[in-house]
Amino acid sequence: MMSRFSPPPYTHRSASRSVPGSSFFRRSRLLYIALAVALLYLLLTGRSPLSLLPHRAPKHAPSLPYKNIDWSRYAYFQYATSTAYLCNSVMIFEALHRLGSKADRILLYPEQWDTQIESQSDRDSQLLVKARDWYNVRLVPVDIPVTRAKDEQNDQQEASFTKFAAWNTARYERVLYLASDVTLFNHLDELFLLPITAVAMMREYWSLPSKRALTSRLILLQPSDEEFERLSTSIRPDIRQAGDDDADILNRFYGDTALVLPHQVYGLLSSEFRAEDHKGYIGNTYDLWDPEKVLREASLVHFLDEPFPKPWIMWPHALLAEKHPQCKGEDCRNKDIWTFLYDDFRKRRKDICALLSATAPEWPPKNSSKKALPG
């Protein structure tokens, strides 16, 4: 016969004896009250419950506490060879100042400029003084090696080699060069704390996968007299290969050894909001393009948007009508973000530099069908 469970017989205990476990229940009640008070304290102060527990620092914590860093060892580096690019650099320094960057700031400019403001129209001197006095920029006049070629594009290419002077700043442990045609959403001080490497750069994601090249639009470097000499030698007319620009030379020097930075954070192009195919930027074929998420995750946006000119040049109406981002049904986020980026740049340019946008070029250019605009 199957046995069945029977509860033990109840045994009456005299009231004069304490019930076993009663002290335990009293202690438990006190413990619950204490926990309730602690949780109420956490809710009122906004602290996490984990803050009361002994635990190790999370693995993603910075290896160096920010408060103990000597920021004078690091610097942002800019150079300017025209009023337009001088304004761009001042706008970057304004953003770094506003966003709370702690690193030093350096600006190289042609030695024929000066900081003596001779008139209200002396914009170059005004901007140099503003960079120095408002944004704590160290001004360095130099003999910038610019070849005054007949066409503007070649002239800008020659000026681009000026960024190699960033290696000639031995007083700093690390220097960050940044192309000036950008809008900063965050400062980039965290890059100075990356693992030691000669150079850190990004890939030209817009050229992947057919071409795996580094872009010179952002360069984190360790100043070195030897490297500066090597780079300076590489641009001598008798050594430089025909058609080489600064990116070509840097790819030969560091293409296989550079620490590669994530372009989703530091390399977003304004043209991405006009593109139909985002595989190169996203890095795969299964994640969906979300323009608002992309903008939130980016620390800056680079204005590289051919055939559109740079943001300090007005758009030709014919080009705008032909190439402006279009809404997809009721989704106009790409169009709105793209338009906002340009409008915001122009507004800040006017507020900071007292400069209006340059006149729009003809479109299409004369003697050509639809080639890229300069700038």
Coordinates of C-alpha atoms in Angstrom, one line a residue:
M1 CA 0.0 0.0 0.0
M2 CA 1.3 3.4 -1.0
S3 CA 2.5 5.5 2.0
R4 CA 1.0 8.9 2.4
F5 CA 2.6 12.0 4.0
S6 CA 1.3 12.8 7.4
P7 CA 2.2 16.0 9.2
P8 CA 3.8 15.5 12.7
P9 CA 1.4 15.7 15.6
Y10 CA 1.0 19.2 17.0
T11 CA 2.4 19.5 20.5
H12 CA 1.1 22.2 22.7
R13 CA 3.8 24.2 24.4
S14 CA 3.1 26.2 27.5
A15 CA 2.9 30.0 27.1
S16 CA 5.7 30.4 29.7
R17 CA 8.2 29.2 27.1
S18 CA 9.5 31.4 24.3
V19 CA 8.6 30.3 20.7
P20 CA 11.8 29.0 18.9
G21 CA 12.9 31.5 16.3
S22 CA 11.1 34.5 17.7
S23 CA 14.4 36.4 18.1
F24 CA 15.2 35.6 14.5
F25 CA 12.0 37.1 13.3
R26 CA 12.6 40.2 15.3
R27 CA 16.1 40.5 13.8
S28 CA 14.7 40.0 10.3
R29 CA 12.2 42.7 10.8
L30 CA 14.9 45.2 11.9
L31 CA 16.9 44.1 8.9
Y32 CA 14.0 44.8 6.5
I33 CA 13.5 48.2 8.1
A34 CA 17.2 49.1 7.7
L35 CA 17.1 48.0 4.0
A36 CA 14.0 50.0 3.4
V37 CA 15.6 53.1 4.9
A38 CA 18.8 52.5 2.8
L39 CA 16.7 52.2 -0.4
L40 CA 14.8 55.4 0.4
Y41 CA 18.1 57.2 0.9
L42 CA 19.3 55.9 -2.5
L43 CA 16.1 57.0 -4.2
L44 CA 16.4 60.5 -2.7
T45 CA 20.1 61.0 -3.5
G46 CA 20.0 59.3 -7.0
R47 CA 22.9 57.0 -6.1
S48 CA 23.1 53.4 -7.4
P49 CA 22.6 50.5 -4.9
L50 CA 26.0 49.2 -6.2
S51 CA 27.7 52.3 -4.7
L52 CA 27.2 50.8 -1.2
L53 CA 28.9 47.5 -2.1
P54 CA 32.6 46.9 -2.2
H55 CA 33.5 46.2 -5.8
R56 CA 36.3 46.6 -8.3
A57 CA 36.3 49.5 -10.8
P58 CA 34.7 48.5 -14.1
K59 CA 37.0 47.2 -16.8
H60 CA 36.1 50.1 -19.1
A61 CA 37.3 52.8 -16.6
P62 CA 40.0 55.1 -17.9
S63 CA 43.5 53.8 -17.1
L64 CA 44.4 57.3 -15.8
P65 CA 42.0 59.4 -13.6
Y66 CA 41.3 62.6 -15.5
K67 CA 42.0 64.7 -12.5
N68 CA 45.6 63.5 -12.3
I69 CA 46.5 64.2 -15.9
D70 CA 49.0 66.8 -16.9
W71 CA 47.1 68.2 -19.9
S72 CA 49.9 70.6 -20.8
R73 CA 51.6 67.5 -22.4
Y74 CA 48.9 67.4 -25.1
A75 CA 47.8 69.8 -27.8
Y76 CA 45.3 70.3 -30.6
F77 CA 47.1 71.5 -33.8
Q78 CA 45.7 73.7 -36.5
Y79 CA 47.2 75.7 -39.4
A80 CA 45.6 78.4 -41.6
T81 CA 46.7 79.7 -45.0
S82 CA 43.7 81.9 -45.8
T83 CA 41.0 83.9 -44.1
A84 CA 38.4 81.2 -44.7
Y85 CA 40.6 78.5 -43.1
L86 CA 41.7 80.8 -40.3
C87 CA 38.0 81.3 -39.4
N88 CA 37.5 77.5 -39.5
S89 CA 40.3 77.0 -37.0
V90 CA 39.0 79.7 -34.7
M91 CA 35.6 78.0 -34.8
I92 CA 37.2 74.7 -33.7
F93 CA 39.0 76.5 -30.8
E94 CA 35.7 78.1 -29.8
A95 CA 34.1 74.7 -29.7
L96 CA 36.9 73.1 -27.7
H97 CA 36.7 76.0 -25.2
R98 CA 32.9 75.7 -25.0
L99 CA 33.0 71.9 -24.6
G100 CA 35.6 72.0 -21.8
S101 CA 38.7 70.6 -23.5
K102 CA 41.7 70.7 -21.2
A103 CA 44.6 70.2 -23.7
D104 CA 46.7 73.0 -25.2
R105 CA 45.9 74.6 -28.6
I106 CA 48.3 75.6 -31.3
L107 CA 47.7 77.6 -34.5
L108 CA 50.3 78.0 -37.2
Y109 CA 49.8 81.0 -39.5
P110 CA 51.8 82.7 -42.3
E111 CA 54.5 85.0 -40.8
Q112 CA 53.4 87.9 -43.1
W113 CA 50.2 88.1 -40.9
D114 CA 50.3 89.9 -37.6
T115 CA 48.2 90.6 -34.5
Q116 CA 48.2 94.4 -34.9
I117 CA 44.6 95.3 -35.8
E118 CA 44.9 98.2 -38.2
S119 CA 41.2 98.6 -39.1
Q120 CA 37.8 97.1 -38.7
S121 CA 38.3 95.2 -42.0
D122 CA 41.6 93.6 -40.8
R123 CA 39.8 90.3 -40.3
D124 CA 43.0 88.1 -40.2
S125 CA 44.5 90.1 -37.3
Q126 CA 41.1 90.2 -35.5
L127 CA 40.7 86.4 -35.7
L128 CA 44.3 85.8 -34.5
V129 CA 43.8 88.0 -31.5
K130 CA 40.5 86.4 -30.7
A131 CA 42.0 82.9 -30.8
R132 CA 44.8 84.0 -28.5
D133 CA 42.8 86.1 -26.0
W134 CA 39.4 84.3 -26.0
Y135 CA 40.4 80.7 -26.5
N136 CA 44.0 80.5 -25.1
V137 CA 45.5 79.5 -28.4
R138 CA 49.3 79.5 -28.8
L139 CA 50.0 81.4 -32.0
V140 CA 53.0 80.4 -34.1
P141 CA 54.0 82.5 -37.2
V142 CA 55.8 80.3 -39.7
D143 CA 57.1 80.4 -43.2
I144 CA 54.4 78.2 -44.6
P145 CA 55.7 76.4 -47.7
V146 CA 52.8 77.1 -50.1
T147 CA 53.4 76.9 -53.8
R148 CA 51.3 79.6 -55.5
A149 CA 50.0 77.4 -58.3
K150 CA 47.7 78.8 -61.0
D151 CA 44.8 76.6 -60.0
E152 CA 43.3 76.7 -56.5
Q153 CA 43.1 72.9 -56.1
N154 CA 46.8 72.4 -56.5
D155 CA 47.5 75.4 -54.3
Q156 CA 45.5 73.8 -51.5
Q157 CA 47.3 70.5 -52.0
E158 CA 50.6 72.2 -51.5
A159 CA 49.4 73.9 -48.3
S160 CA 48.2 70.6 -47.0
F161 CA 51.8 69.5 -46.3
T162 CA 51.9 72.2 -43.5
K163 CA 50.2 69.6 -41.2
F164 CA 53.6 67.8 -41.1
A165 CA 54.8 70.6 -38.9
A166 CA 52.7 68.9 -36.1
W167 CA 55.6 66.5 -35.7
N168 CA 57.9 69.4 -35.0
T169 CA 56.3 70.2 -31.6
A170 CA 58.6 68.2 -29.3
R171 CA 57.5 70.0 -26.2
Y172 CA 54.3 67.9 -26.3
E173 CA 54.0 64.1 -25.8
R174 CA 51.0 63.9 -28.1
V175 CA 49.4 66.2 -30.7
L176 CA 46.0 65.9 -32.4
Y177 CA 45.7 67.4 -35.9
L178 CA 42.1 67.9 -37.1
A179 CA 41.0 69.1 -40.5
S180 CA 39.3 72.5 -39.9
D181 CA 36.2 72.0 -42.1
V182 CA 34.3 70.2 -39.3
T183 CA 31.7 70.8 -36.7
L184 CA 32.6 69.4 -33.2
F185 CA 29.9 68.0 -31.0
N186 CA 32.3 66.8 -28.3
H187 CA 35.9 67.6 -27.4
L188 CA 38.3 64.8 -28.3
D189 CA 40.5 64.8 -25.2
E190 CA 40.0 61.1 -24.7
L191 CA 42.2 60.4 -27.8
F192 CA 45.3 61.6 -25.9
L193 CA 44.9 58.7 -23.5
L194 CA 45.0 56.0 -26.1
P195 CA 47.7 53.3 -26.0
I196 CA 51.1 54.6 -27.1
T197 CA 51.5 54.5 -30.8
A198 CA 53.4 56.5 -33.4
V199 CA 50.2 57.5 -35.3
A200 CA 46.5 56.9 -35.0
M201 CA 44.3 57.6 -38.0
M202 CA 41.0 56.5 -39.6
R203 CA 40.3 54.5 -42.7
E204 CA 38.6 56.2 -45.7
Y205 CA 35.4 54.3 -45.1
W206 CA 33.9 55.7 -48.2
S207 CA 36.6 53.9 -50.3
L208 CA 36.1 50.5 -48.6
P209 CA 36.3 47.7 -49.6
S210 CA 38.0 48.4 -52.9
K211 CA 40.6 50.6 -51.2
R212 CA 42.0 50.3 -47.7
A213 CA 43.6 53.7 -47.2
L214 CA 44.1 56.0 -44.2
T215 CA 42.6 59.5 -44.3
S216 CA 44.6 62.5 -43.1
R217 CA 41.5 64.3 -41.8
L218 CA 42.4 63.4 -38.2
I219 CA 45.9 62.4 -37.0
L220 CA 46.9 61.6 -33.4
L221 CA 50.7 61.6 -33.4
Q222 CA 53.8 61.6 -31.2
P223 CA 56.0 64.6 -32.1
S224 CA 59.5 63.5 -33.2
D225 CA 62.4 65.4 -34.8
E226 CA 63.3 62.3 -36.7
E227 CA 59.8 61.8 -38.1
F228 CA 59.5 65.5 -39.0
E229 CA 62.8 65.3 -40.9
R230 CA 61.6 62.2 -42.8
L231 CA 58.3 63.8 -43.7
S232 CA 59.9 67.1 -44.7
T233 CA 62.3 65.2 -46.9
S234 CA 59.5 63.3 -48.6
I235 CA 57.9 66.4 -50.0
R236 CA 61.0 67.8 -51.6
P237 CA 60.3 68.3 -55.4
D238 CA 63.2 65.9 -56.3
I239 CA 61.8 63.1 -54.1
R240 CA 58.0 63.5 -54.0
Q241 CA 56.1 61.4 -56.6
A242 CA 54.0 63.3 -59.1
G243 CA 50.5 63.8 -57.8
D244 CA 51.2 62.9 -54.2
D245 CA 49.3 64.7 -51.5
D246 CA 49.7 64.5 -47.8
A247 CA 47.5 61.4 -47.4
D248 CA 49.5 59.5 -50.0
I249 CA 52.7 60.1 -48.1
L250 CA 51.2 59.3 -44.7
N251 CA 49.8 56.0 -46.1
R252 CA 53.3 55.0 -47.3
F253 CA 54.8 55.9 -43.9
Y254 CA 52.0 54.5 -41.6
G255 CA 49.6 52.5 -43.7
D256 CA 50.5 49.2 -42.1
T257 CA 51.3 50.4 -38.6
A258 CA 48.8 53.1 -37.6
L259 CA 46.3 52.5 -34.9
V260 CA 42.9 52.7 -36.7
L261 CA 40.3 54.9 -35.0
P262 CA 36.6 54.2 -35.4
H263 CA 35.1 56.4 -38.2
Q264 CA 31.6 56.1 -36.7
V265 CA 32.8 58.4 -33.9
Y266 CA 35.5 60.5 -35.5
G267 CA 35.0 60.3 -39.3
L268 CA 31.3 61.0 -40.2
L269 CA 31.0 62.9 -43.5
S270 CA 28.2 65.3 -44.3
S271 CA 27.7 63.4 -47.6
E272 CA 26.6 60.3 -45.7
F273 CA 23.2 62.0 -45.2
R274 CA 22.8 62.2 -49.0
A275 CA 24.0 58.7 -49.7
E276 CA 21.7 55.8 -50.7
D277 CA 24.2 53.1 -49.7
H278 CA 25.5 53.1 -46.1
K279 CA 27.3 49.8 -46.0
G280 CA 30.7 51.4 -46.0
Y281 CA 29.9 53.6 -43.0
I282 CA 27.9 51.0 -41.0
G283 CA 30.4 48.2 -41.8
N284 CA 27.8 45.5 -42.5
T285 CA 24.7 44.7 -44.6
Y286 CA 22.3 43.9 -41.8
D287 CA 22.2 47.0 -39.5
L288 CA 19.7 49.6 -40.5
W289 CA 20.6 53.3 -41.2
D290 CA 19.3 55.5 -38.5
P291 CA 20.4 59.1 -39.1
E292 CA 19.5 60.4 -35.7
K293 CA 21.4 57.6 -34.0
V294 CA 24.4 58.1 -36.2
L295 CA 24.5 61.8 -35.3
R296 CA 24.2 61.1 -31.6
E297 CA 27.1 58.7 -31.7
A298 CA 29.4 61.0 -33.7
S299 CA 31.8 63.4 -32.0
L300 CA 32.1 65.5 -35.1
V301 CA 31.1 65.7 -38.7
H302 CA 33.5 66.5 -41.6
F303 CA 32.2 68.6 -44.5
L304 CA 33.2 66.5 -47.5
D305 CA 30.3 66.5 -49.8
E306 CA 31.1 66.7 -53.5
P307 CA 29.8 68.1 -55.7
F308 CA 28.7 70.6 -53.1
P309 CA 31.2 73.3 -52.1
K310 CA 32.4 73.7 -48.5
P311 CA 29.9 75.2 -46.1
W312 CA 31.3 78.7 -46.2
I313 CA 30.4 78.8 -49.9
M314 CA 26.8 79.2 -50.8
W315 CA 25.1 76.5 -52.9
P316 CA 24.2 77.0 -56.5
H317 CA 20.4 76.8 -56.8
A318 CA 20.6 74.4 -59.7
L319 CA 22.9 72.1 -57.8
L320 CA 20.7 72.2 -54.7
A321 CA 17.6 71.3 -56.6
E322 CA 19.4 68.4 -58.2
K323 CA 21.4 66.9 -55.3
H324 CA 19.6 67.9 -52.1
P325 CA 18.6 64.9 -49.9
Q326 CA 15.1 63.8 -50.5
C327 CA 12.4 62.6 -48.1
K328 CA 11.5 59.0 -48.2
G329 CA 7.8 59.1 -47.8
E330 CA 7.2 61.0 -44.5
D331 CA 10.8 60.4 -43.3
C332 CA 12.7 63.6 -43.9
R333 CA 15.4 63.1 -41.2
N334 CA 18.3 62.8 -43.7
K335 CA 17.2 66.1 -45.3
D336 CA 16.6 67.9 -42.1
I337 CA 19.9 66.8 -40.5
W338 CA 21.9 67.6 -43.6
T339 CA 20.3 71.1 -43.9
F340 CA 20.8 71.7 -40.2
L341 CA 24.5 70.9 -40.4
Y342 CA 25.1 73.5 -43.1
D343 CA 22.9 76.2 -41.5
D344 CA 24.5 75.7 -38.1
F345 CA 28.0 76.0 -39.6
R346 CA 27.1 79.3 -41.4
K347 CA 25.4 80.8 -38.3
R348 CA 28.4 80.1 -36.1
R349 CA 30.8 81.4 -38.8
K350 CA 28.9 84.7 -38.8
D351 CA 28.7 84.9 -35.0
I352 CA 32.3 83.9 -34.3
C353 CA 34.2 85.3 -37.3
A354 CA 31.8 88.1 -38.5
L355 CA 32.0 86.5 -42.0
L356 CA 29.3 85.8 -44.5
S357 CA 29.2 83.0 -46.9
A358 CA 31.1 83.3 -50.2
T359 CA 29.1 83.7 -53.4
A360 CA 27.9 80.4 -55.0
P361 CA 29.9 79.2 -58.0
E362 CA 28.3 78.5 -61.3
W363 CA 26.7 75.1 -61.8
P364 CA 27.6 73.2 -63.9
P365 CA 31.1 74.8 -64.1
K366 CA 32.0 76.3 -67.5
N367 CA 33.9 74.1 -69.9
S368 CA 32.9 71.0 -67.9
S369 CA 29.8 68.9 -67.5
K370 CA 29.4 68.3 -63.7
K371 CA 32.8 68.0 -62.1
A372 CA 33.3 68.6 -58.4
L373 CA 33.3 72.1 -57.1
P374 CA 36.5 73.6 -55.5
G375 CA 36.9 74.0 -51.7

